[in-house]
XYZ file of N, CA and C in Angstrom:
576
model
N 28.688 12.523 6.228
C 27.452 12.858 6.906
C 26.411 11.779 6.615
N 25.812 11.277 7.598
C 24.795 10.190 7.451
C 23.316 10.621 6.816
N 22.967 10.103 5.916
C 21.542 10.352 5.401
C 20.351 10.698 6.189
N 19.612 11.062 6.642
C 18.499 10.974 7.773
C 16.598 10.753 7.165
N 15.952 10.399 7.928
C 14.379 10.521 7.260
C 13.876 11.038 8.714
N 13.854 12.180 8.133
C 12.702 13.122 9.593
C 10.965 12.441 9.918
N 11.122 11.833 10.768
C 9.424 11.493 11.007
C 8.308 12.870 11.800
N 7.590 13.064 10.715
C 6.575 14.109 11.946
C 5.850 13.470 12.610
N 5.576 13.840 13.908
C 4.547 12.534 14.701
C 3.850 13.598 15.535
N 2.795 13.157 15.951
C 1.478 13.862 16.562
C 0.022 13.693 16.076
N -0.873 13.781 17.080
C -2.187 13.946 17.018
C -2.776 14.187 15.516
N -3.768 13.949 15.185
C -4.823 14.568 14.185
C -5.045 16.384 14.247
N -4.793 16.895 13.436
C -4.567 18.035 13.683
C -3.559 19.294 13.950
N -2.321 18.477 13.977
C -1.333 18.911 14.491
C -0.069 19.466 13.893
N -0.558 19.230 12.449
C -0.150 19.882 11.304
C 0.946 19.376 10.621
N 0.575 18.083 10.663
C 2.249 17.295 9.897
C 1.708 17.214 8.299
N 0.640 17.409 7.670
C 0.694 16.934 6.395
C 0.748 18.688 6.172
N 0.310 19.553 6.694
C 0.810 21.024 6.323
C 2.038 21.062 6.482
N 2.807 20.882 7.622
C 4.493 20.837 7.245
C 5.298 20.051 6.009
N 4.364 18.704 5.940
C 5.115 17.737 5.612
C 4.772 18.636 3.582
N 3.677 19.187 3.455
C 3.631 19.732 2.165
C 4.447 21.258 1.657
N 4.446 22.008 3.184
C 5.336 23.050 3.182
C 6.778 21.998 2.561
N 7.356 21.795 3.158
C 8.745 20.454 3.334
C 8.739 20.110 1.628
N 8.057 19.868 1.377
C 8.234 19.085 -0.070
C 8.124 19.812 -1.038
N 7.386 21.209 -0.908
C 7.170 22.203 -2.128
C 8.713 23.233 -1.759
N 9.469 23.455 -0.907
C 10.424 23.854 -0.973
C 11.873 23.015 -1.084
N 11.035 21.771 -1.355
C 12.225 20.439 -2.248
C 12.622 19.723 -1.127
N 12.264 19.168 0.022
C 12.588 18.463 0.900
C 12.219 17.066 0.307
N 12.974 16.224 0.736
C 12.298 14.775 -0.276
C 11.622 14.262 0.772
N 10.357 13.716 0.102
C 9.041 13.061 0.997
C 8.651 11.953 0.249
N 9.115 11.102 1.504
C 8.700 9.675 1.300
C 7.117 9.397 1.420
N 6.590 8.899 0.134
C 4.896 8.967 0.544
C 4.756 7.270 1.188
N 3.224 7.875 1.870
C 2.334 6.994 2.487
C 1.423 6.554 1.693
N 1.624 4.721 1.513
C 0.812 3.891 0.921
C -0.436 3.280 1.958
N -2.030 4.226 1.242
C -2.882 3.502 1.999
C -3.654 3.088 1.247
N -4.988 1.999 2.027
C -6.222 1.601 1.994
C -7.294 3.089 1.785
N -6.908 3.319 2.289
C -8.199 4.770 2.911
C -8.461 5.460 1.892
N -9.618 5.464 0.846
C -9.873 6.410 -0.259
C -9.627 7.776 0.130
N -9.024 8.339 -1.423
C -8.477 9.602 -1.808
C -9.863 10.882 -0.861
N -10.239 11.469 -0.274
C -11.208 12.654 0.257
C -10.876 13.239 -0.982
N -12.119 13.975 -1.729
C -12.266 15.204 -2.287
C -11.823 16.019 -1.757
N -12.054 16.163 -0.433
C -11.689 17.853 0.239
C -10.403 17.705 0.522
N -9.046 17.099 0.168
C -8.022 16.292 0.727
C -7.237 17.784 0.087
N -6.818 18.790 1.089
C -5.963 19.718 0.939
C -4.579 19.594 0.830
N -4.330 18.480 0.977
C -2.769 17.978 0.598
C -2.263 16.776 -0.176
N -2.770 17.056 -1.585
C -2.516 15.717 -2.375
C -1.342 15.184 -2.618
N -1.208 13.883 -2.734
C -0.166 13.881 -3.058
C 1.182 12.913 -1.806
N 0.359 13.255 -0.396
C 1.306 12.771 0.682
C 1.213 11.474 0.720
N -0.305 11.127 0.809
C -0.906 9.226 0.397
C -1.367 8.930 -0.752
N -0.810 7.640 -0.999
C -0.880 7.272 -2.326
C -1.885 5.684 -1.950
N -2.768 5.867 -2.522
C -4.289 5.042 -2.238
C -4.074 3.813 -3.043
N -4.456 2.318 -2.729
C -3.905 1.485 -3.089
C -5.452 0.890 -3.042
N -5.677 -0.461 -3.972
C -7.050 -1.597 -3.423
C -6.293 -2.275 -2.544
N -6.695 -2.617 -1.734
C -6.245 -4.240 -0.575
C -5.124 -4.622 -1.104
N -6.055 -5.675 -2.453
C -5.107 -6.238 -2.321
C -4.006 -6.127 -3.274
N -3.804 -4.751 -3.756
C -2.782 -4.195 -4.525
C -1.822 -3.814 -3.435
N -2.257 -3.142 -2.082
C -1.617 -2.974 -0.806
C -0.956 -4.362 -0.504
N -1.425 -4.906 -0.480
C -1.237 -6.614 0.149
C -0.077 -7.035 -0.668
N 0.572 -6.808 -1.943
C 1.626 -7.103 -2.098
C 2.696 -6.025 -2.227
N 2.560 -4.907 -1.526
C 3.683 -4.555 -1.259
C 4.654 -4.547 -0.541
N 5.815 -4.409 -0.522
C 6.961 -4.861 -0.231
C 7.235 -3.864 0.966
N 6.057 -3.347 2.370
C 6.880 -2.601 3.127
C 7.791 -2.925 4.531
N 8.710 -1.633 4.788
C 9.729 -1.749 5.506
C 8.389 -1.806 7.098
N 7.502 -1.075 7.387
C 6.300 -0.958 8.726
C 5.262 -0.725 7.625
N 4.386 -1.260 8.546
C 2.908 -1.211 7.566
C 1.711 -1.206 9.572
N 1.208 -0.275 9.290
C -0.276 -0.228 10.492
C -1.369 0.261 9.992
N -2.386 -0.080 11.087
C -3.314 0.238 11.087
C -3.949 1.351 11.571
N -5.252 2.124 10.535
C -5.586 3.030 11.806
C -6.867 3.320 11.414
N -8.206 3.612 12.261
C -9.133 3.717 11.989
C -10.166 2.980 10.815
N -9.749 1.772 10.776
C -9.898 0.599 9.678
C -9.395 0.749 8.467
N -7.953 1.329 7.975
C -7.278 1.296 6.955
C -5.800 0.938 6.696
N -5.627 0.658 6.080
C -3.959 0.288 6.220
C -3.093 1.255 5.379
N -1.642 1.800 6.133
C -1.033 2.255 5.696
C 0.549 2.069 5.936
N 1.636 1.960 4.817
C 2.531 1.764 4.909
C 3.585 2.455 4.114
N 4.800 2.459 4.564
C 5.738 2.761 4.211
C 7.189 1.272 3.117
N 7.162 1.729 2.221
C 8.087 1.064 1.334
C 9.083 0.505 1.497
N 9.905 -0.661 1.348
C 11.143 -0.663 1.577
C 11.877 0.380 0.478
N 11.491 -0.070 -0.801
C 12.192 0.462 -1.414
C 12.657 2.034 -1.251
N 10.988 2.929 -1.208
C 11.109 3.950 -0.897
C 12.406 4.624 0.151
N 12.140 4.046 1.197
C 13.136 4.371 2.269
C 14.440 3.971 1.823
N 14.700 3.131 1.349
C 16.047 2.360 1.132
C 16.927 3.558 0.013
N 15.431 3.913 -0.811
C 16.176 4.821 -1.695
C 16.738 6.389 -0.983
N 15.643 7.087 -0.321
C 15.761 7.906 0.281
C 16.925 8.120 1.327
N 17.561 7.038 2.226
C 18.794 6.804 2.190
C 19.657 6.923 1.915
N 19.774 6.690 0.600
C 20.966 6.719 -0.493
C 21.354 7.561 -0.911
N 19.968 8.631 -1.101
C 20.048 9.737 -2.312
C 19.982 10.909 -1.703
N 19.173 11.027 -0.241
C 18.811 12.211 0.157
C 19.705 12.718 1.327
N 20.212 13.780 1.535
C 20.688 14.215 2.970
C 19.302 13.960 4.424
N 18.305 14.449 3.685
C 17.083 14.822 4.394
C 15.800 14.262 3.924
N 15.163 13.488 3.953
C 13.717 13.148 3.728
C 12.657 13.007 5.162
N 11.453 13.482 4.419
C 10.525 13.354 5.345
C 9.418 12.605 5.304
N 8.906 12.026 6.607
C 7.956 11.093 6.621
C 6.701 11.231 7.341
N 5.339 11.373 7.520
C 4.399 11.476 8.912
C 4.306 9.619 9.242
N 4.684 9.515 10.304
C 4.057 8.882 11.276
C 3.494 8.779 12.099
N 2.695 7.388 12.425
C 1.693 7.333 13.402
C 3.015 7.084 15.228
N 2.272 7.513 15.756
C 3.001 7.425 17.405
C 3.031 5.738 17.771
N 2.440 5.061 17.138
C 2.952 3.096 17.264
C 3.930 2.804 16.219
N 4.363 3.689 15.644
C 5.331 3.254 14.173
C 6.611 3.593 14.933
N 6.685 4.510 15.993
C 8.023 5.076 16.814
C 9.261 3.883 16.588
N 8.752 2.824 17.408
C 9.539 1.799 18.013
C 10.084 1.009 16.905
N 9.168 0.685 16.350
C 9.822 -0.775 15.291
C 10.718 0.291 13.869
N 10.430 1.570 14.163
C 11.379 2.106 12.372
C 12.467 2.349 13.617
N 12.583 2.758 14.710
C 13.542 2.902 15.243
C 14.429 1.812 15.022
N 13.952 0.935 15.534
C 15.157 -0.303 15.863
C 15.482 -0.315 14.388
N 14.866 -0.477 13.122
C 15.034 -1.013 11.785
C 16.108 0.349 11.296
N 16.025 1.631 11.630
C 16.331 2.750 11.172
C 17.681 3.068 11.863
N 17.852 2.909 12.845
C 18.518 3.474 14.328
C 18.910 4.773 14.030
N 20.270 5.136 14.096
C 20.745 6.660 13.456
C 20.344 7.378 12.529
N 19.924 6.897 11.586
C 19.136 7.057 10.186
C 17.486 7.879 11.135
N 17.070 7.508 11.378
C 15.545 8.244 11.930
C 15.438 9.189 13.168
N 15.130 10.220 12.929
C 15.000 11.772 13.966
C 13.273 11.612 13.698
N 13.042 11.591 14.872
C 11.777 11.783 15.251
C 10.763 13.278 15.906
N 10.514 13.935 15.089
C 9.790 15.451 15.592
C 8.307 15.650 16.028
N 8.105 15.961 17.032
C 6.593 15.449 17.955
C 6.439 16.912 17.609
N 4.813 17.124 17.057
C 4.368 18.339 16.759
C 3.851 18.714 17.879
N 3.789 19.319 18.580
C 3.427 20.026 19.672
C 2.283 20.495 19.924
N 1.087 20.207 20.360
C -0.171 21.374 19.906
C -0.831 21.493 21.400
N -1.814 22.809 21.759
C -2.541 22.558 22.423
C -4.282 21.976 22.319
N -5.153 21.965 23.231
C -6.521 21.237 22.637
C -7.015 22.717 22.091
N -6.916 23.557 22.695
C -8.062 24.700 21.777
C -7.623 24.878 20.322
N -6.243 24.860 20.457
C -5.235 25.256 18.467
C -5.745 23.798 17.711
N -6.189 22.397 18.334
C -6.573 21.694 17.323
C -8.013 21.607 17.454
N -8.877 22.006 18.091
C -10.583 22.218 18.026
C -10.374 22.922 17.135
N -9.336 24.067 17.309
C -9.654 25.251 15.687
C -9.346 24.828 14.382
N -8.667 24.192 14.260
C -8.178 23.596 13.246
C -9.099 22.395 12.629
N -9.413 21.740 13.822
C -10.442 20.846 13.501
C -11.576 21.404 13.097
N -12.300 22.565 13.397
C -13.408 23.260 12.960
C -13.201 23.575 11.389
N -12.096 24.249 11.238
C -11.533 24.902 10.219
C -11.849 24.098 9.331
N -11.361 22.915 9.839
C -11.117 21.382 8.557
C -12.745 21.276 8.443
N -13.888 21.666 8.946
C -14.895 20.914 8.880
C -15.124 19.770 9.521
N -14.562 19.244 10.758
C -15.369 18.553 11.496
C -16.100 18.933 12.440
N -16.991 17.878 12.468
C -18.658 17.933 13.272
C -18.100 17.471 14.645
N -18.769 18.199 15.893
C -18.360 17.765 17.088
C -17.844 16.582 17.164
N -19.051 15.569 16.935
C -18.527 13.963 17.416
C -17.335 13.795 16.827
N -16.871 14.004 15.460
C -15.580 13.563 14.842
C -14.114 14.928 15.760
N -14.634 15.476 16.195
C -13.546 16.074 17.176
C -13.770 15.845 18.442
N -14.910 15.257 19.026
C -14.619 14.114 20.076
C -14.044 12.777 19.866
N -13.988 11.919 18.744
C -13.695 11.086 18.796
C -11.585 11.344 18.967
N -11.294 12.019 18.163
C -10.582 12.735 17.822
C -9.704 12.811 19.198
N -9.751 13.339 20.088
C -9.490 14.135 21.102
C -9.810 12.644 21.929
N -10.287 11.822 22.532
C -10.565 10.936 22.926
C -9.621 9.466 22.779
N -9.310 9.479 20.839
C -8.873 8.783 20.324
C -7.391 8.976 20.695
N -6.870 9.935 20.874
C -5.425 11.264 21.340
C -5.640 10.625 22.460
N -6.247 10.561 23.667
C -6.250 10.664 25.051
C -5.961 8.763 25.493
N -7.036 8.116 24.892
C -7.044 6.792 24.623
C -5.548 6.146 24.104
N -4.785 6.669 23.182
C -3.647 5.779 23.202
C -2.507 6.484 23.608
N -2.710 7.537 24.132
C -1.650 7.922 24.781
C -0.972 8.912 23.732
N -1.065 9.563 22.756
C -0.680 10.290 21.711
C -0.209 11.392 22.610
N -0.804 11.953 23.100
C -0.460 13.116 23.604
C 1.124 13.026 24.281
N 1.442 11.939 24.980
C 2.457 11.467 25.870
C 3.693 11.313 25.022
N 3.308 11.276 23.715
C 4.597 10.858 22.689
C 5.579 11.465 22.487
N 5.197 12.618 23.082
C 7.143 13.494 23.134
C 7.846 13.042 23.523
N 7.001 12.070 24.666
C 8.714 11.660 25.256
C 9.520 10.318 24.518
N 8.924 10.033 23.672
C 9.782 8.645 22.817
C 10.168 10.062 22.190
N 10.185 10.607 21.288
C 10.711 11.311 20.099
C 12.085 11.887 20.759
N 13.177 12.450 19.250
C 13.824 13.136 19.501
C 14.081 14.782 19.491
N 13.065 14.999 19.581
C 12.850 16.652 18.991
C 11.182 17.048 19.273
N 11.037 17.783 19.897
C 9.517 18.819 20.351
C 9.171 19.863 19.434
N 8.497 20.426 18.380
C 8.556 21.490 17.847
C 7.007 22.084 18.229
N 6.874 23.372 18.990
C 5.750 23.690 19.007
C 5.094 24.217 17.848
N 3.483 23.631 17.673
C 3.254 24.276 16.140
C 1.642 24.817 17.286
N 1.933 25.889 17.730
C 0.175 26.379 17.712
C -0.406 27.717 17.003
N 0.933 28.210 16.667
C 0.269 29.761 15.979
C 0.543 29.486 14.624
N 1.254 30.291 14.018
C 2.129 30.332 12.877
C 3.033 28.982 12.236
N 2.282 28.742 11.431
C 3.203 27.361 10.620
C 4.650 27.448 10.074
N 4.626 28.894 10.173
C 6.414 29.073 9.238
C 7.100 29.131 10.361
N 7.059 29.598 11.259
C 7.525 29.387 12.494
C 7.985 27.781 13.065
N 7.306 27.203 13.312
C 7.235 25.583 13.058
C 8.193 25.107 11.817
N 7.229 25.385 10.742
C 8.557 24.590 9.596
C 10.092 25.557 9.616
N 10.971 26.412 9.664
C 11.686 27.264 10.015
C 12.669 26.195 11.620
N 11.684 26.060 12.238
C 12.540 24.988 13.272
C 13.048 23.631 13.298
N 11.920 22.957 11.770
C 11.950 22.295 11.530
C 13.403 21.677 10.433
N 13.428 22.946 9.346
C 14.578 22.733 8.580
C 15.513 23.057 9.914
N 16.118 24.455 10.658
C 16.819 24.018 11.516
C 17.387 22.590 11.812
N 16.513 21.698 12.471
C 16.737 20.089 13.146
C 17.489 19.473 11.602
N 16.871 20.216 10.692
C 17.483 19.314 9.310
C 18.842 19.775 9.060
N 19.497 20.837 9.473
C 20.516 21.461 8.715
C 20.433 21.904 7.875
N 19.130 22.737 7.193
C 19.184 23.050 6.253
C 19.188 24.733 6.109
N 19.170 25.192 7.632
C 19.564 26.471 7.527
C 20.292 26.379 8.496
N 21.697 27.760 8.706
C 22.139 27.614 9.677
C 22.554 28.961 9.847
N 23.588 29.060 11.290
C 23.595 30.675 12.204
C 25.129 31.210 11.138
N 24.564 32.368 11.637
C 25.891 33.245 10.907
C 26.865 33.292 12.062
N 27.853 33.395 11.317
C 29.154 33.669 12.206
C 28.939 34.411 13.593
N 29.164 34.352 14.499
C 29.154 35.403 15.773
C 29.413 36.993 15.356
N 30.950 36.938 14.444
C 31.228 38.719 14.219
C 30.301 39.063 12.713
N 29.409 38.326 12.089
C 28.570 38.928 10.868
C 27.290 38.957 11.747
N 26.977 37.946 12.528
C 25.630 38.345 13.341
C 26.021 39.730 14.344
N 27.013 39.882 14.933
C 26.981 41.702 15.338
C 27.189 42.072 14.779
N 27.441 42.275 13.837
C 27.293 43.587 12.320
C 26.404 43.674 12.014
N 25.464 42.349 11.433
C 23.803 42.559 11.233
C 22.887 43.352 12.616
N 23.055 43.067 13.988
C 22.502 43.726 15.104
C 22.918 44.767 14.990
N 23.998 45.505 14.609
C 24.524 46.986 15.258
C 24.541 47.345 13.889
């Protein structure tokens, strides 16, 4: 069986660092994100980016490295190379411009899962989080502007996340193999 690194991909809001922390506290291996972008106090999911100076960033050794909103963030060779080796399943968030180039570098190795959302489930969410209109216009604009929204169709996998998050992660291990169906004659014994 070939190793895999699940990428979550979608919008701001759309709940990949809540999956991607669901995913890792029930032992999924998660490859972290090396950025520029200081640690937030209010940062409800520690732990996913690992905050670097420049130019401590600047010599690392990664496999994709982008930009976003004036910060840099990247992914490891090593990291990945290891995750490979060791893991059936690891997970990653990516940005929707990272699609193409881990593809070609990854090929079979990378499953790509587009979080699904609608605009009112991420205004709420975005409220929730504490942003101020303009930063959920920019937001929503920024989504519309590069085409984010459109990104299902590069990916290999759609998971809708607008209600319930266990629902979402639950489909998510699914795509992983990490749960699977009961027999046909124990699933009609469980129904009847």
């Amino acid at each position: 069986m070939v190793n895999k690194i699940y990428a979550l991909i979608g919008p701001f809001a759309s709940g990949r660092r809540t999956l991607a922390m669901q995913l890792s506290r029930i032992g999924v291996h998660y490859i972290p994100t090396y950025t520029t972008k200081p640690t937030d106090a209010k940062d409800t999911h520690p732990g996913l980016f690992r905050t670097l100076p420049q130019e401590e960033f600047d010599k690392q050794d990664f496999m994709l490295r982008a930009s976003y909103q004036g910060f840099y963030y990247g992914l490891t060779k090593a990291d990945m190379l290891q995750a490979l080796k060791n893991y059936h399943a690891s997970i990653i968030i990516l940005d929707t411009g990272s699609i193409a180039p881990l593809s070609r570098l990854l090929r079979e190795n990378l499953v790509t899962i587009y979080l699904m959302v609608d605009y009112v489930t991420l205004v709420g969410r975005m409220l929730t989080m504490g942003c101020t209109n303009d930063d959920i216009k920019y937001q929503l604009e920024y989504a519309e502007s590069n085409k984010i929204f459109d990104t299902w169709k590069e990916t290999t996998y759609v998971v809708k996340n607008t209600h319930d998050p266990h629902v979402a992660l639950e489909q998510i291990l699914a795509l992983m193999g990490l749960m699977h169906l009961l027999p046909t004659e124990e699933l009609n014994m469980k129904l009847h």
